[in-house]
């Protein structure tokens, strides 16, 4: 928005000058470390994907480590707003939560849908949950806003260890393009989530191995090789 001219004596700025007088859009800052969801390094053997599968003794994953993997996080007020059980698509312009609207505009999310992963709302529930748990990458950022329920995002760290992130209501998390990951419900078998996307949605998973995929190469260059150079 252009600054006001209290004197009104100077001519209005030309179209070319307008960008210089507009205030820069402020991004919505990520949540502080203490608000991030709990995360831990997983046990090597996983008999039940829906259990916590912690190492013994438990080995927490600090927020700093998650940030270095490219994860981003915002704590939201999901309980204050109502959303449909399912809406494919759901227009993100319909958001009445001002913070969600700001994140949407700041990050350019133009598509959204809302799904509920639960036996009563997802046909073929067990098969779908097993499919979600296949290790894969995407060729775009993955954005999930947890409107209700809970579940686990598992991501590979730079040494190929699994880190389990326990997401719950109000958690909005993004996973960078090219990171190896998987998802599952927890033992409650219920998660209500919004998926956001820039442009037309492409949900295609590329199951591991994908070392020659351009998105994987870009991720390795940005997050894995950079860490090796720093150490």
PDB file of C-alpha atoms in Angstrom:
ATOM      1  CA  UNK A   1       0.000   0.000   0.000  1.00  0.00           C
ATOM      2  CA  UNK A   2       1.385   3.407  -0.964  1.00  0.00           C
ATOM      3  CA  UNK A   3       2.206   5.851   1.817  1.00  0.00           C
ATOM      4  CA  UNK A   4      -0.269   8.715   2.347  1.00  0.00           C
ATOM      5  CA  UNK A   5       0.728  12.224   1.217  1.00  0.00           C
ATOM      6  CA  UNK A   6      -0.359  14.620   3.995  1.00  0.00           C
ATOM      7  CA  UNK A   7       0.363  17.766   1.956  1.00  0.00           C
ATOM      8  CA  UNK A   8      -1.277  16.550  -1.275  1.00  0.00           C
ATOM      9  CA  UNK A   9       1.026  18.993  -3.105  1.00  0.00           C
ATOM     10  CA  UNK A  10       3.194  16.430  -4.815  1.00  0.00           C
ATOM     11  CA  UNK A  11       1.843  14.641  -7.877  1.00  0.00           C
ATOM     12  CA  UNK A  12       0.734  11.041  -7.464  1.00  0.00           C
ATOM     13  CA  UNK A  13       3.504   8.521  -8.172  1.00  0.00           C
ATOM     14  CA  UNK A  14       3.627   6.966 -11.609  1.00  0.00           C
ATOM     15  CA  UNK A  15       3.050   3.264 -12.190  1.00  0.00           C
ATOM     16  CA  UNK A  16       6.801   2.753 -12.428  1.00  0.00           C
ATOM     17  CA  UNK A  17       7.359   4.398  -9.029  1.00  0.00           C
ATOM     18  CA  UNK A  18       4.581   2.485  -7.246  1.00  0.00           C
ATOM     19  CA  UNK A  19       6.581  -0.623  -6.263  1.00  0.00           C
ATOM     20  CA  UNK A  20       9.129   1.574  -4.481  1.00  0.00           C
ATOM     21  CA  UNK A  21       6.443   3.210  -2.343  1.00  0.00           C
ATOM     22  CA  UNK A  22       4.587   0.006  -1.456  1.00  0.00           C
ATOM     23  CA  UNK A  23       5.364  -1.588   1.843  1.00  0.00           C
ATOM     24  CA  UNK A  24       6.897  -5.044   1.651  1.00  0.00           C
ATOM     25  CA  UNK A  25       4.571  -7.881   2.619  1.00  0.00           C
ATOM     26  CA  UNK A  26       5.439  -9.243   6.049  1.00  0.00           C
ATOM     27  CA  UNK A  27       5.780 -13.013   6.257  1.00  0.00           C
ATOM     28  CA  UNK A  28       4.166 -14.945   9.095  1.00  0.00           C
ATOM     29  CA  UNK A  29       7.053 -16.038  11.321  1.00  0.00           C
ATOM     30  CA  UNK A  30       7.416 -19.707  12.139  1.00  0.00           C
ATOM     31  CA  UNK A  31       6.584 -20.822  15.654  1.00  0.00           C
ATOM     32  CA  UNK A  32       9.290 -20.773  18.339  1.00  0.00           C
ATOM     33  CA  UNK A  33      11.040 -24.013  19.242  1.00  0.00           C
ATOM     34  CA  UNK A  34       8.916 -24.669  22.328  1.00  0.00           C
ATOM     35  CA  UNK A  35       5.744 -24.840  20.212  1.00  0.00           C
ATOM     36  CA  UNK A  36       7.014 -27.407  17.710  1.00  0.00           C
ATOM     37  CA  UNK A  37       5.636 -30.964  17.913  1.00  0.00           C
ATOM     38  CA  UNK A  38       7.570 -33.644  19.731  1.00  0.00           C
ATOM     39  CA  UNK A  39       9.964 -35.656  17.573  1.00  0.00           C
ATOM     40  CA  UNK A  40      12.291 -38.570  18.233  1.00  0.00           C
ATOM     41  CA  UNK A  41      14.595 -40.999  16.454  1.00  0.00           C
ATOM     42  CA  UNK A  42      12.820 -44.236  15.660  1.00  0.00           C
ATOM     43  CA  UNK A  43      13.719 -47.771  16.606  1.00  0.00           C
ATOM     44  CA  UNK A  44      15.258 -49.845  13.816  1.00  0.00           C
ATOM     45  CA  UNK A  45      12.456 -52.414  13.837  1.00  0.00           C
ATOM     46  CA  UNK A  46       8.859 -51.330  13.298  1.00  0.00           C
ATOM     47  CA  UNK A  47       6.278 -54.030  13.972  1.00  0.00           C
ATOM     48  CA  UNK A  48       3.293 -51.673  14.162  1.00  0.00           C
ATOM     49  CA  UNK A  49       3.563 -48.421  12.218  1.00  0.00           C
ATOM     50  CA  UNK A  50       0.892 -46.771  14.377  1.00  0.00           C
ATOM     51  CA  UNK A  51       2.833 -47.150  17.635  1.00  0.00           C
ATOM     52  CA  UNK A  52       5.382 -44.571  18.801  1.00  0.00           C
ATOM     53  CA  UNK A  53       8.368 -46.828  17.979  1.00  0.00           C
ATOM     54  CA  UNK A  54      10.855 -44.934  20.120  1.00  0.00           C
ATOM     55  CA  UNK A  55      14.390 -46.066  20.723  1.00  0.00           C
ATOM     56  CA  UNK A  56      15.263 -47.369  24.185  1.00  0.00           C
ATOM     57  CA  UNK A  57      16.211 -45.145  25.853  1.00  0.00           C
ATOM     58  CA  UNK A  58      14.261 -42.483  24.006  1.00  0.00           C
ATOM     59  CA  UNK A  59      16.379 -40.232  21.775  1.00  0.00           C
ATOM     60  CA  UNK A  60      14.601 -36.899  21.117  1.00  0.00           C
ATOM     61  CA  UNK A  61      15.202 -34.998  17.898  1.00  0.00           C
ATOM     62  CA  UNK A  62      15.760 -31.292  18.649  1.00  0.00           C
ATOM     63  CA  UNK A  63      13.897 -28.620  16.705  1.00  0.00           C
ATOM     64  CA  UNK A  64      17.166 -27.237  15.368  1.00  0.00           C
ATOM     65  CA  UNK A  65      17.802 -30.575  13.654  1.00  0.00           C
ATOM     66  CA  UNK A  66      14.334 -30.546  12.082  1.00  0.00           C
ATOM     67  CA  UNK A  67      14.862 -27.030  10.805  1.00  0.00           C
ATOM     68  CA  UNK A  68      18.159 -28.095   9.234  1.00  0.00           C
ATOM     69  CA  UNK A  69      16.297 -30.834   7.352  1.00  0.00           C
ATOM     70  CA  UNK A  70      14.119 -28.142   5.779  1.00  0.00           C
ATOM     71  CA  UNK A  71      10.978 -28.613   7.858  1.00  0.00           C
ATOM     72  CA  UNK A  72       8.882 -25.524   8.610  1.00  0.00           C
ATOM     73  CA  UNK A  73       6.214 -25.209  11.282  1.00  0.00           C
ATOM     74  CA  UNK A  74       3.409 -22.931  12.461  1.00  0.00           C
ATOM     75  CA  UNK A  75       1.180 -23.521  15.485  1.00  0.00           C
ATOM     76  CA  UNK A  76      -2.398 -22.661  14.535  1.00  0.00           C
ATOM     77  CA  UNK A  77      -5.754 -22.232  16.312  1.00  0.00           C
ATOM     78  CA  UNK A  78      -7.570 -25.061  14.542  1.00  0.00           C
ATOM     79  CA  UNK A  79     -10.044 -25.574  17.388  1.00  0.00           C
ATOM     80  CA  UNK A  80     -11.471 -22.061  16.899  1.00  0.00           C
ATOM     81  CA  UNK A  81     -12.703 -22.708  13.362  1.00  0.00           C
ATOM     82  CA  UNK A  82     -14.920 -25.308  11.709  1.00  0.00           C
ATOM     83  CA  UNK A  83     -14.011 -27.189   8.539  1.00  0.00           C
ATOM     84  CA  UNK A  84     -15.844 -29.839   6.495  1.00  0.00           C
ATOM     85  CA  UNK A  85     -15.081 -33.519   7.045  1.00  0.00           C
ATOM     86  CA  UNK A  86     -14.167 -33.729   3.388  1.00  0.00           C
ATOM     87  CA  UNK A  87     -13.902 -31.173   0.622  1.00  0.00           C
ATOM     88  CA  UNK A  88     -12.000 -31.934  -2.584  1.00  0.00           C
ATOM     89  CA  UNK A  89     -11.185 -29.249  -3.538  1.00  0.00           C
ATOM     90  CA  UNK A  90     -11.574 -26.621  -0.823  1.00  0.00           C
ATOM     91  CA  UNK A  91     -10.914 -23.053  -1.892  1.00  0.00           C
ATOM     92  CA  UNK A  92      -8.191 -21.596   0.371  1.00  0.00           C
ATOM     93  CA  UNK A  93      -9.759 -18.191  -0.237  1.00  0.00           C
ATOM     94  CA  UNK A  94     -12.609 -19.397   1.999  1.00  0.00           C
ATOM     95  CA  UNK A  95     -10.310 -19.359   5.026  1.00  0.00           C
ATOM     96  CA  UNK A  96     -11.736 -17.225   7.837  1.00  0.00           C
ATOM     97  CA  UNK A  97      -8.716 -17.742  10.089  1.00  0.00           C
ATOM     98  CA  UNK A  98      -6.678 -14.557   9.480  1.00  0.00           C
ATOM     99  CA  UNK A  99      -3.389 -16.303  10.294  1.00  0.00           C
ATOM    100  CA  UNK A 100      -4.093 -19.099   7.822  1.00  0.00           C
ATOM    101  CA  UNK A 101      -5.044 -16.483   5.227  1.00  0.00           C
ATOM    102  CA  UNK A 102      -1.745 -14.687   5.795  1.00  0.00           C
ATOM    103  CA  UNK A 103       0.277 -17.879   5.418  1.00  0.00           C
ATOM    104  CA  UNK A 104      -1.724 -18.759   2.304  1.00  0.00           C
ATOM    105  CA  UNK A 105      -1.017 -15.395   0.704  1.00  0.00           C
ATOM    106  CA  UNK A 106       2.592 -15.199   1.851  1.00  0.00           C
ATOM    107  CA  UNK A 107       3.482 -18.645   0.501  1.00  0.00           C
ATOM    108  CA  UNK A 108       1.266 -18.533  -2.585  1.00  0.00           C
ATOM    109  CA  UNK A 109      -1.036 -21.466  -1.810  1.00  0.00           C
ATOM    110  CA  UNK A 110      -3.803 -21.419  -4.399  1.00  0.00           C
ATOM    111  CA  UNK A 111      -5.291 -24.910  -3.965  1.00  0.00           C
ATOM    112  CA  UNK A 112      -6.441 -26.840  -0.929  1.00  0.00           C
ATOM    113  CA  UNK A 113      -8.457 -29.882  -0.060  1.00  0.00           C
ATOM    114  CA  UNK A 114      -9.640 -31.380   3.203  1.00  0.00           C
ATOM    115  CA  UNK A 115      -9.701 -35.084   3.985  1.00  0.00           C
ATOM    116  CA  UNK A 116     -10.404 -37.253   7.016  1.00  0.00           C
ATOM    117  CA  UNK A 117      -8.352 -40.398   7.435  1.00  0.00           C
ATOM    118  CA  UNK A 118     -10.646 -42.669   9.448  1.00  0.00           C
ATOM    119  CA  UNK A 119     -12.341 -46.007   8.722  1.00  0.00           C
ATOM    120  CA  UNK A 120     -15.735 -44.268   8.432  1.00  0.00           C
ATOM    121  CA  UNK A 121     -14.557 -41.611   5.986  1.00  0.00           C
ATOM    122  CA  UNK A 122     -11.823 -43.180   3.845  1.00  0.00           C
ATOM    123  CA  UNK A 123     -12.772 -46.182   1.690  1.00  0.00           C
ATOM    124  CA  UNK A 124     -10.115 -48.890   1.856  1.00  0.00           C
ATOM    125  CA  UNK A 125      -8.766 -47.314   5.037  1.00  0.00           C
ATOM    126  CA  UNK A 126      -6.230 -50.003   5.977  1.00  0.00           C
ATOM    127  CA  UNK A 127      -4.798 -50.293   2.463  1.00  0.00           C
ATOM    128  CA  UNK A 128      -4.557 -46.512   2.130  1.00  0.00           C
ATOM    129  CA  UNK A 129      -2.754 -46.149   5.453  1.00  0.00           C
ATOM    130  CA  UNK A 130      -0.280 -48.847   4.427  1.00  0.00           C
ATOM    131  CA  UNK A 131       0.294 -47.037   1.125  1.00  0.00           C
ATOM    132  CA  UNK A 132       0.933 -43.740   2.941  1.00  0.00           C
ATOM    133  CA  UNK A 133       3.685 -45.534   4.874  1.00  0.00           C
ATOM    134  CA  UNK A 134       5.736 -46.338   1.769  1.00  0.00           C
ATOM    135  CA  UNK A 135       8.919 -44.268   1.778  1.00  0.00           C
ATOM    136  CA  UNK A 136       8.789 -41.682  -1.008  1.00  0.00           C
ATOM    137  CA  UNK A 137       9.531 -38.158  -2.183  1.00  0.00           C
ATOM    138  CA  UNK A 138       7.458 -35.526  -3.986  1.00  0.00           C
ATOM    139  CA  UNK A 139       8.507 -33.076  -6.677  1.00  0.00           C
ATOM    140  CA  UNK A 140       6.956 -30.219  -4.711  1.00  0.00           C
ATOM    141  CA  UNK A 141       6.760 -29.033  -1.125  1.00  0.00           C
ATOM    142  CA  UNK A 142       4.296 -31.005   1.017  1.00  0.00           C
ATOM    143  CA  UNK A 143       2.026 -28.919   3.245  1.00  0.00           C
ATOM    144  CA  UNK A 144      -0.266 -30.384   5.894  1.00  0.00           C
ATOM    145  CA  UNK A 145      -2.464 -28.556   8.377  1.00  0.00           C
ATOM    146  CA  UNK A 146      -3.862 -30.863  11.056  1.00  0.00           C
ATOM    147  CA  UNK A 147      -7.434 -29.798  11.811  1.00  0.00           C
ATOM    148  CA  UNK A 148      -8.155 -32.661  14.205  1.00  0.00           C
ATOM    149  CA  UNK A 149      -6.808 -35.985  15.392  1.00  0.00           C
ATOM    150  CA  UNK A 150      -3.143 -36.930  15.222  1.00  0.00           C
ATOM    151  CA  UNK A 151      -0.573 -38.957  13.341  1.00  0.00           C
ATOM    152  CA  UNK A 152       3.104 -39.363  12.507  1.00  0.00           C
ATOM    153  CA  UNK A 153       5.292 -37.860   9.815  1.00  0.00           C
ATOM    154  CA  UNK A 154       8.533 -39.809   9.470  1.00  0.00           C
ATOM    155  CA  UNK A 155      11.429 -38.072   7.697  1.00  0.00           C
ATOM    156  CA  UNK A 156      14.959 -39.210   6.914  1.00  0.00           C
ATOM    157  CA  UNK A 157      17.763 -37.167   8.419  1.00  0.00           C
ATOM    158  CA  UNK A 158      21.044 -36.497   6.622  1.00  0.00           C
ATOM    159  CA  UNK A 159      22.487 -39.777   7.908  1.00  0.00           C
ATOM    160  CA  UNK A 160      19.449 -41.742   6.706  1.00  0.00           C
ATOM    161  CA  UNK A 161      17.976 -42.241  10.182  1.00  0.00           C
ATOM    162  CA  UNK A 162      14.219 -42.056  10.665  1.00  0.00           C
ATOM    163  CA  UNK A 163      12.889 -39.123  12.684  1.00  0.00           C
ATOM    164  CA  UNK A 164       9.264 -39.452  13.821  1.00  0.00           C
ATOM    165  CA  UNK A 165       7.268 -36.219  14.237  1.00  0.00           C
ATOM    166  CA  UNK A 166       3.992 -36.503  16.172  1.00  0.00           C
ATOM    167  CA  UNK A 167       1.578 -34.017  14.579  1.00  0.00           C
ATOM    168  CA  UNK A 168      -1.668 -33.060  16.295  1.00  0.00           C
ATOM    169  CA  UNK A 169      -4.538 -30.589  15.990  1.00  0.00           C
ATOM    170  CA  UNK A 170      -3.268 -27.111  15.150  1.00  0.00           C
ATOM    171  CA  UNK A 171       0.026 -28.222  13.613  1.00  0.00           C
ATOM    172  CA  UNK A 172       0.817 -26.782  10.172  1.00  0.00           C
ATOM    173  CA  UNK A 173       4.014 -28.317   8.821  1.00  0.00           C
ATOM    174  CA  UNK A 174       5.769 -28.271   5.484  1.00  0.00           C
ATOM    175  CA  UNK A 175       8.219 -30.867   4.200  1.00  0.00           C
ATOM    176  CA  UNK A 176      10.683 -29.729   1.539  1.00  0.00           C
ATOM    177  CA  UNK A 177      10.609 -31.053  -1.993  1.00  0.00           C
ATOM    178  CA  UNK A 178      12.759 -34.158  -2.372  1.00  0.00           C
ATOM    179  CA  UNK A 179      12.960 -35.288   1.274  1.00  0.00           C
ATOM    180  CA  UNK A 180      12.369 -38.998   1.913  1.00  0.00           C
ATOM    181  CA  UNK A 181       9.336 -39.356   4.163  1.00  0.00           C
ATOM    182  CA  UNK A 182       6.192 -41.342   4.986  1.00  0.00           C
ATOM    183  CA  UNK A 183       3.011 -40.853   6.991  1.00  0.00           C
ATOM    184  CA  UNK A 184       0.729 -42.893   9.214  1.00  0.00           C
ATOM    185  CA  UNK A 185      -2.126 -42.467  11.633  1.00  0.00           C
ATOM    186  CA  UNK A 186      -1.309 -43.184  15.233  1.00  0.00           C
ATOM    187  CA  UNK A 187      -3.268 -45.717  17.289  1.00  0.00           C
ATOM    188  CA  UNK A 188      -6.339 -43.440  17.376  1.00  0.00           C
ATOM    189  CA  UNK A 189      -6.924 -44.071  13.651  1.00  0.00           C
ATOM    190  CA  UNK A 190      -8.159 -40.534  13.070  1.00  0.00           C
ATOM    191  CA  UNK A 191      -6.675 -37.480  11.455  1.00  0.00           C
ATOM    192  CA  UNK A 192      -8.505 -34.553   9.849  1.00  0.00           C
ATOM    193  CA  UNK A 193      -6.151 -32.613   7.599  1.00  0.00           C
ATOM    194  CA  UNK A 194      -5.933 -29.834   5.045  1.00  0.00           C
ATOM    195  CA  UNK A 195      -3.533 -30.237   2.137  1.00  0.00           C
ATOM    196  CA  UNK A 196      -2.319 -27.059   0.469  1.00  0.00           C
ATOM    197  CA  UNK A 197      -0.572 -26.604  -2.843  1.00  0.00           C
ATOM    198  CA  UNK A 198       0.908 -23.933  -5.080  1.00  0.00           C
ATOM    199  CA  UNK A 199      -0.810 -24.138  -8.476  1.00  0.00           C
ATOM    200  CA  UNK A 200      -2.445 -27.321  -9.669  1.00  0.00           C
ATOM    201  CA  UNK A 201      -2.138 -30.186  -7.169  1.00  0.00           C
ATOM    202  CA  UNK A 202       0.172 -33.071  -8.004  1.00  0.00           C
ATOM    203  CA  UNK A 203       0.145 -35.726  -5.293  1.00  0.00           C
ATOM    204  CA  UNK A 204       2.319 -38.251  -7.148  1.00  0.00           C
ATOM    205  CA  UNK A 205       4.640 -40.136  -4.767  1.00  0.00           C
ATOM    206  CA  UNK A 206       7.991 -41.347  -6.088  1.00  0.00           C
ATOM    207  CA  UNK A 207       8.935 -44.373  -4.015  1.00  0.00           C
ATOM    208  CA  UNK A 208      12.532 -44.866  -2.936  1.00  0.00           C
ATOM    209  CA  UNK A 209      15.078 -45.189  -4.505  1.00  0.00           C
ATOM    210  CA  UNK A 210      14.959 -41.834  -6.305  1.00  0.00           C
ATOM    211  CA  UNK A 211      18.589 -40.698  -6.154  1.00  0.00           C
ATOM    212  CA  UNK A 212      18.537 -39.580  -9.804  1.00  0.00           C
ATOM    213  CA  UNK A 213      15.273 -37.655  -9.518  1.00  0.00           C
ATOM    214  CA  UNK A 214      15.850 -33.895  -9.968  1.00  0.00           C
ATOM    215  CA  UNK A 215      13.924 -33.077  -6.785  1.00  0.00           C
ATOM    216  CA  UNK A 216      16.007 -35.517  -4.753  1.00  0.00           C
ATOM    217  CA  UNK A 217      19.235 -34.192  -6.220  1.00  0.00           C
ATOM    218  CA  UNK A 218      18.221 -30.640  -5.357  1.00  0.00           C
ATOM    219  CA  UNK A 219      17.369 -31.646  -1.786  1.00  0.00           C
ATOM    220  CA  UNK A 220      20.673 -33.473  -1.304  1.00  0.00           C
ATOM    221  CA  UNK A 221      22.611 -30.494  -2.641  1.00  0.00           C
ATOM    222  CA  UNK A 222      20.797 -28.008  -0.423  1.00  0.00           C
ATOM    223  CA  UNK A 223      20.452 -29.911   2.844  1.00  0.00           C
ATOM    224  CA  UNK A 224      22.731 -32.965   2.884  1.00  0.00           C
ATOM    225  CA  UNK A 225      25.880 -31.720   1.159  1.00  0.00           C
ATOM    226  CA  UNK A 226      25.687 -28.342   2.908  1.00  0.00           C
ATOM    227  CA  UNK A 227      25.702 -30.086   6.279  1.00  0.00           C
ATOM    228  CA  UNK A 228      28.772 -32.110   5.267  1.00  0.00           C
ATOM    229  CA  UNK A 229      30.555 -28.884   4.329  1.00  0.00           C
ATOM    230  CA  UNK A 230      29.648 -27.308   7.686  1.00  0.00           C
ATOM    231  CA  UNK A 231      30.884 -30.265   9.752  1.00  0.00           C
TER     232      UNK A 231
END
